[in-house]
XYZ file of C-alpha atoms in Angstrom:
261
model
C 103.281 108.176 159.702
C 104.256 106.458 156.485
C 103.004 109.060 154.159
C 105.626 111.306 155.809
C 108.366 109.154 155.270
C 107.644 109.429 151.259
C 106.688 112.701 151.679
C 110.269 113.903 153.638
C 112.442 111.448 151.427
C 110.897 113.555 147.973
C 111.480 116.809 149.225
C 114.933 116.034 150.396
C 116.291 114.340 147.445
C 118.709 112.463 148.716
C 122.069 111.415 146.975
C 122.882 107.709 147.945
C 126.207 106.076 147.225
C 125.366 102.555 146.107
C 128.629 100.136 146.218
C 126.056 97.339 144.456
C 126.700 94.572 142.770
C 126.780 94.582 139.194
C 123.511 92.473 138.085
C 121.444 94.875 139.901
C 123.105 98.341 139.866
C 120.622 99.657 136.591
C 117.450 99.240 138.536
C 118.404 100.064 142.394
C 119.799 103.123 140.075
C 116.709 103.895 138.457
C 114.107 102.724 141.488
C 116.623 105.483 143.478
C 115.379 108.057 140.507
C 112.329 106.752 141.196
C 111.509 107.760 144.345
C 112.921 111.082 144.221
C 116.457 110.418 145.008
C 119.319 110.647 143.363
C 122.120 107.364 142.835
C 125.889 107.470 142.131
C 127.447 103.889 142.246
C 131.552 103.691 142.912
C 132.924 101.208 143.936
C 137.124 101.640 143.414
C 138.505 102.095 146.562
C 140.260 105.695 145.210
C 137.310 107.368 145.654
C 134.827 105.552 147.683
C 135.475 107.764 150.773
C 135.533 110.486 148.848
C 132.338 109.824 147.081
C 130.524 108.859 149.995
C 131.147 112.328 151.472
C 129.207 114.128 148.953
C 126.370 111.760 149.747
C 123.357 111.482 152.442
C 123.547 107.961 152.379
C 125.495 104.792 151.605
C 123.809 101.469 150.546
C 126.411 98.557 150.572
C 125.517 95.271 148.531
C 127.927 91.892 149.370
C 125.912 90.609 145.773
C 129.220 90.518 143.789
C 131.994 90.762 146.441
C 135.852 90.827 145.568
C 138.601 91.938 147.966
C 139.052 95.406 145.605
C 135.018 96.246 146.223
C 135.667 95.116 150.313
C 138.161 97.310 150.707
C 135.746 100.441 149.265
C 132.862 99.753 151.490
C 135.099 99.730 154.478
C 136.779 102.921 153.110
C 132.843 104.517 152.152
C 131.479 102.579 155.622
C 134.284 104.454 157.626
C 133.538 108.017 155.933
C 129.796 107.745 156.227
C 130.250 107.103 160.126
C 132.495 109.837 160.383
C 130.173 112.321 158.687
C 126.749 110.598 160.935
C 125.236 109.005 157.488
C 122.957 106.450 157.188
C 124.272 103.024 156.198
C 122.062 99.921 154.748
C 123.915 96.893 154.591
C 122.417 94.201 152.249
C 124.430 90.858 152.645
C 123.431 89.030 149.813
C 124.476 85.240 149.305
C 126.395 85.689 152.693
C 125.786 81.594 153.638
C 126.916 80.558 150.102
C 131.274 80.841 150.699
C 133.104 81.568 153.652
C 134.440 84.949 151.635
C 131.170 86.629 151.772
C 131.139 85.632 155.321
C 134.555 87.084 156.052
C 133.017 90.365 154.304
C 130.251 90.303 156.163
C 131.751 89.783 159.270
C 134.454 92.738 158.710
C 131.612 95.460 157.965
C 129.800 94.368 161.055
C 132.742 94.440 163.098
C 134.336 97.490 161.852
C 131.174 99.883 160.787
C 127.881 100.925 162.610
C 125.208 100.295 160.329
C 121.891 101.768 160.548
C 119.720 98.946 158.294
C 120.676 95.909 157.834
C 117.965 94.357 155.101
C 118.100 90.260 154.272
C 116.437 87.674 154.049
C 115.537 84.671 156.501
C 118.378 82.744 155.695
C 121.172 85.712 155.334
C 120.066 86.377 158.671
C 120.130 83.033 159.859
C 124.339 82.991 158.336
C 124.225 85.740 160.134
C 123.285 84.927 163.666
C 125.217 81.689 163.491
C 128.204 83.522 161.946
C 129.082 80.656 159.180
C 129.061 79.743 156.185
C 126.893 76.746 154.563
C 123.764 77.539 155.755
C 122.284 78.875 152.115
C 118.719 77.939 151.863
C 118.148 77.099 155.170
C 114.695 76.434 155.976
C 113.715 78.764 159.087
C 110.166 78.956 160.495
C 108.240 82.379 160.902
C 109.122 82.607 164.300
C 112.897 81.463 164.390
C 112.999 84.837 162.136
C 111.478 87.164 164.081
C 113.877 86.022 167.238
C 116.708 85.641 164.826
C 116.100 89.265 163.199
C 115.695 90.815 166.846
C 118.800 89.170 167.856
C 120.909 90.273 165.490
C 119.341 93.903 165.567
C 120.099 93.981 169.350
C 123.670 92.722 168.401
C 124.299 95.266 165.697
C 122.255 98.100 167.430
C 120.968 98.560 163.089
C 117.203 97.880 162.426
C 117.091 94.562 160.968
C 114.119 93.842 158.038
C 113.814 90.484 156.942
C 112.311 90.078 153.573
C 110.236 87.223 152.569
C 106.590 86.351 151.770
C 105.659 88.606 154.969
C 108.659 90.881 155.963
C 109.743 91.421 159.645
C 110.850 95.219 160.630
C 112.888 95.436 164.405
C 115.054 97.220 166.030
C 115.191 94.266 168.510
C 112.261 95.554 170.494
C 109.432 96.937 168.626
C 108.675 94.606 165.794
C 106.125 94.765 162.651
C 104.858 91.875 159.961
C 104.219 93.589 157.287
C 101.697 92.037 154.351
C 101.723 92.099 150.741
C 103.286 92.331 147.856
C 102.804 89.244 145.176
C 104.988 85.539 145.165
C 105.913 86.514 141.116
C 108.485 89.355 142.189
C 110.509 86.226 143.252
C 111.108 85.820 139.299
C 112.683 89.221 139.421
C 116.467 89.776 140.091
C 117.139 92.621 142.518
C 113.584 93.148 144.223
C 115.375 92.790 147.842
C 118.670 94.953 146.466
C 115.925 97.770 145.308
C 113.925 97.374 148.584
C 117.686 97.632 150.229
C 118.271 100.810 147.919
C 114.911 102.561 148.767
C 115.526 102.432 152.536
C 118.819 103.941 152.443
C 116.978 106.829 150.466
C 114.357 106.559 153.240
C 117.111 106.467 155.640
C 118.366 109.426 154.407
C 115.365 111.539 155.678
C 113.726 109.495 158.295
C 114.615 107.733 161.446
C 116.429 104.192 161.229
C 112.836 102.099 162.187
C 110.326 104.622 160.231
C 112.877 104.270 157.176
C 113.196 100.611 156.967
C 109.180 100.064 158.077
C 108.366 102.948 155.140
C 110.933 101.263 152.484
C 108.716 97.216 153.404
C 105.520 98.874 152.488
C 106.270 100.772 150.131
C 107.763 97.996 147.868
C 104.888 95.618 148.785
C 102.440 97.819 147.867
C 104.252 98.706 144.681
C 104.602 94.857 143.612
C 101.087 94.516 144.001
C 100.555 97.489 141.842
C 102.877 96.525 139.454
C 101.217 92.795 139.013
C 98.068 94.422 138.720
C 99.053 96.149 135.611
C 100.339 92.772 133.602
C 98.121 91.751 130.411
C 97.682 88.166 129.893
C 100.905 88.144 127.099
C 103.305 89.967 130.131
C 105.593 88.327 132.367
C 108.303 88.622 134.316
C 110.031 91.308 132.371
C 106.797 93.314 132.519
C 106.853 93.165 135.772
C 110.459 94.725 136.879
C 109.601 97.500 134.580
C 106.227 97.912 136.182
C 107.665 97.959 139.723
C 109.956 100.864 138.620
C 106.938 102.981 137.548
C 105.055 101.835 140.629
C 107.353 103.660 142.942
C 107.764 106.891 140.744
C 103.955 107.231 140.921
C 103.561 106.005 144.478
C 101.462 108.678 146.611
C 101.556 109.040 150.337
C 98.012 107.648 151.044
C 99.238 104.572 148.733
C 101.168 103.577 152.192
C 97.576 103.339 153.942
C 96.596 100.338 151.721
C 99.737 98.517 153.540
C 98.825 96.184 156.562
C 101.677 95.301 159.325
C 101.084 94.043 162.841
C 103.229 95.358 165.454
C 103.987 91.925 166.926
């Protein structure tokens, strides 16, 4: 099944409209390139609906938030739900200030996403719907019932990154295995993993596009690691994890283990 998602998300070549925040926009741009799709980033509210239209597919990213970029994604959010198109939603930070909160809070209320991707404790901010809860320690299975919950809630397919991610759309659930612990010295892995699934999303159902988009970057972070001399770090690595998804194959996906749980 996975194979195909790659497979359909190449020969479509999506365009995805990325409203992103600015310390990651370069490589969920060039991991879009990547994978066969194709990125455009705006983010002033004069053309964001406009944009959007042009698109397949619109990946919103709370990682820099302002009240100027808020009032685009609503404008993109409410274009790309007029039009049927896929939207991720990546709520990064959302615990840390009660404005990323009120963000949040607006796009769920006001858009119907189709992904929402996080991690443990955005979700947890999530499901409690407040602020202050950064860094809250949750236990494997608070986060699979916390990641079905709020899939149920928002009828989007919820995947919750971490050291093994969760994939639901508040009934059928997957662990998925992999990756390596040093892509948590890289800046953006879960805003590229957020970017690939909207080009996944793009082409493939909601639950095969976020399940494809978890593989595929675990598999690629353990390719990429593999590839690091003994003088490469960090740096190596993000630039590795780029060319891992460029020259990811179909029957790459195989190597991938998740448990339907």
């Amino acid at each position: 099944m996975l194979k195909d998602t790659l497979t359909r998300t190449r020969a479509a070549r999506p365009l995805v409209h990325c409203i992103t925040n600015f310390v990651t926009a370069n490589d969920c741009a060039n991991l879009l390139l990547a994978c066969g799709a194709s990125p455009i980033m705006a983010d002033d509210p004069l053309e964001a609906a406009e944009i959007t239209a042009a698109c397949q597919a619109l990946v919103l990213n709370l990682g820099t938030p302002s009240p100027r970029r808020l009032e685009a994604m609503l404008a993109a959010g409410r274009e790309a739900n007029r039009l049927g198109h896929p939207i991720v939603f990546d709520p990064v930070g959302v615990g840390s200030s009660g404005f990323r909160m009120e963000a949040a809070s607006a796009l769920l209320s006001e858009l119907r996403l189709c992904i929402i991707r996080a991690n443990a404790g955005e979700i947890h901010s999530l499901c409690c719907g407040a602020a202050g809860t950064r860094g809250v320690d949750t236990d494997a299975e608070a986060s699979v019932a916390e990641s079905r919950a709020l899939a149920r809630e928002t009828d989007a397919v919820v995947v919750c990154t971490g050291e093994t991610d969760i994939v639901t759309d508040g009934q059928t659930a997957f662990r998925v295995y992999g990756g390596h612990p040093m892509t948590r010295l890289i800046t953006g892995a879960g805003c590229q993993t957020s970017a690939l699934a909207g080009a996944f999303a793009a082409a493939n159902p909601p639950l095969e596009a976020a399940l494809g988009a978890a593989c595929a970057m675990k598999r690629c972070a353990q390719i990429a690691h593999a590839r690091l001399g003994p003088q490469e770090g960090s740096a190596s690595l993000r630039s590795y994890l780029i060319d891992a998804v460029c020259l990811l194959r179909p029957q790459d996906l195989k190597d991938v283990r998740y448990d339907i749980l």
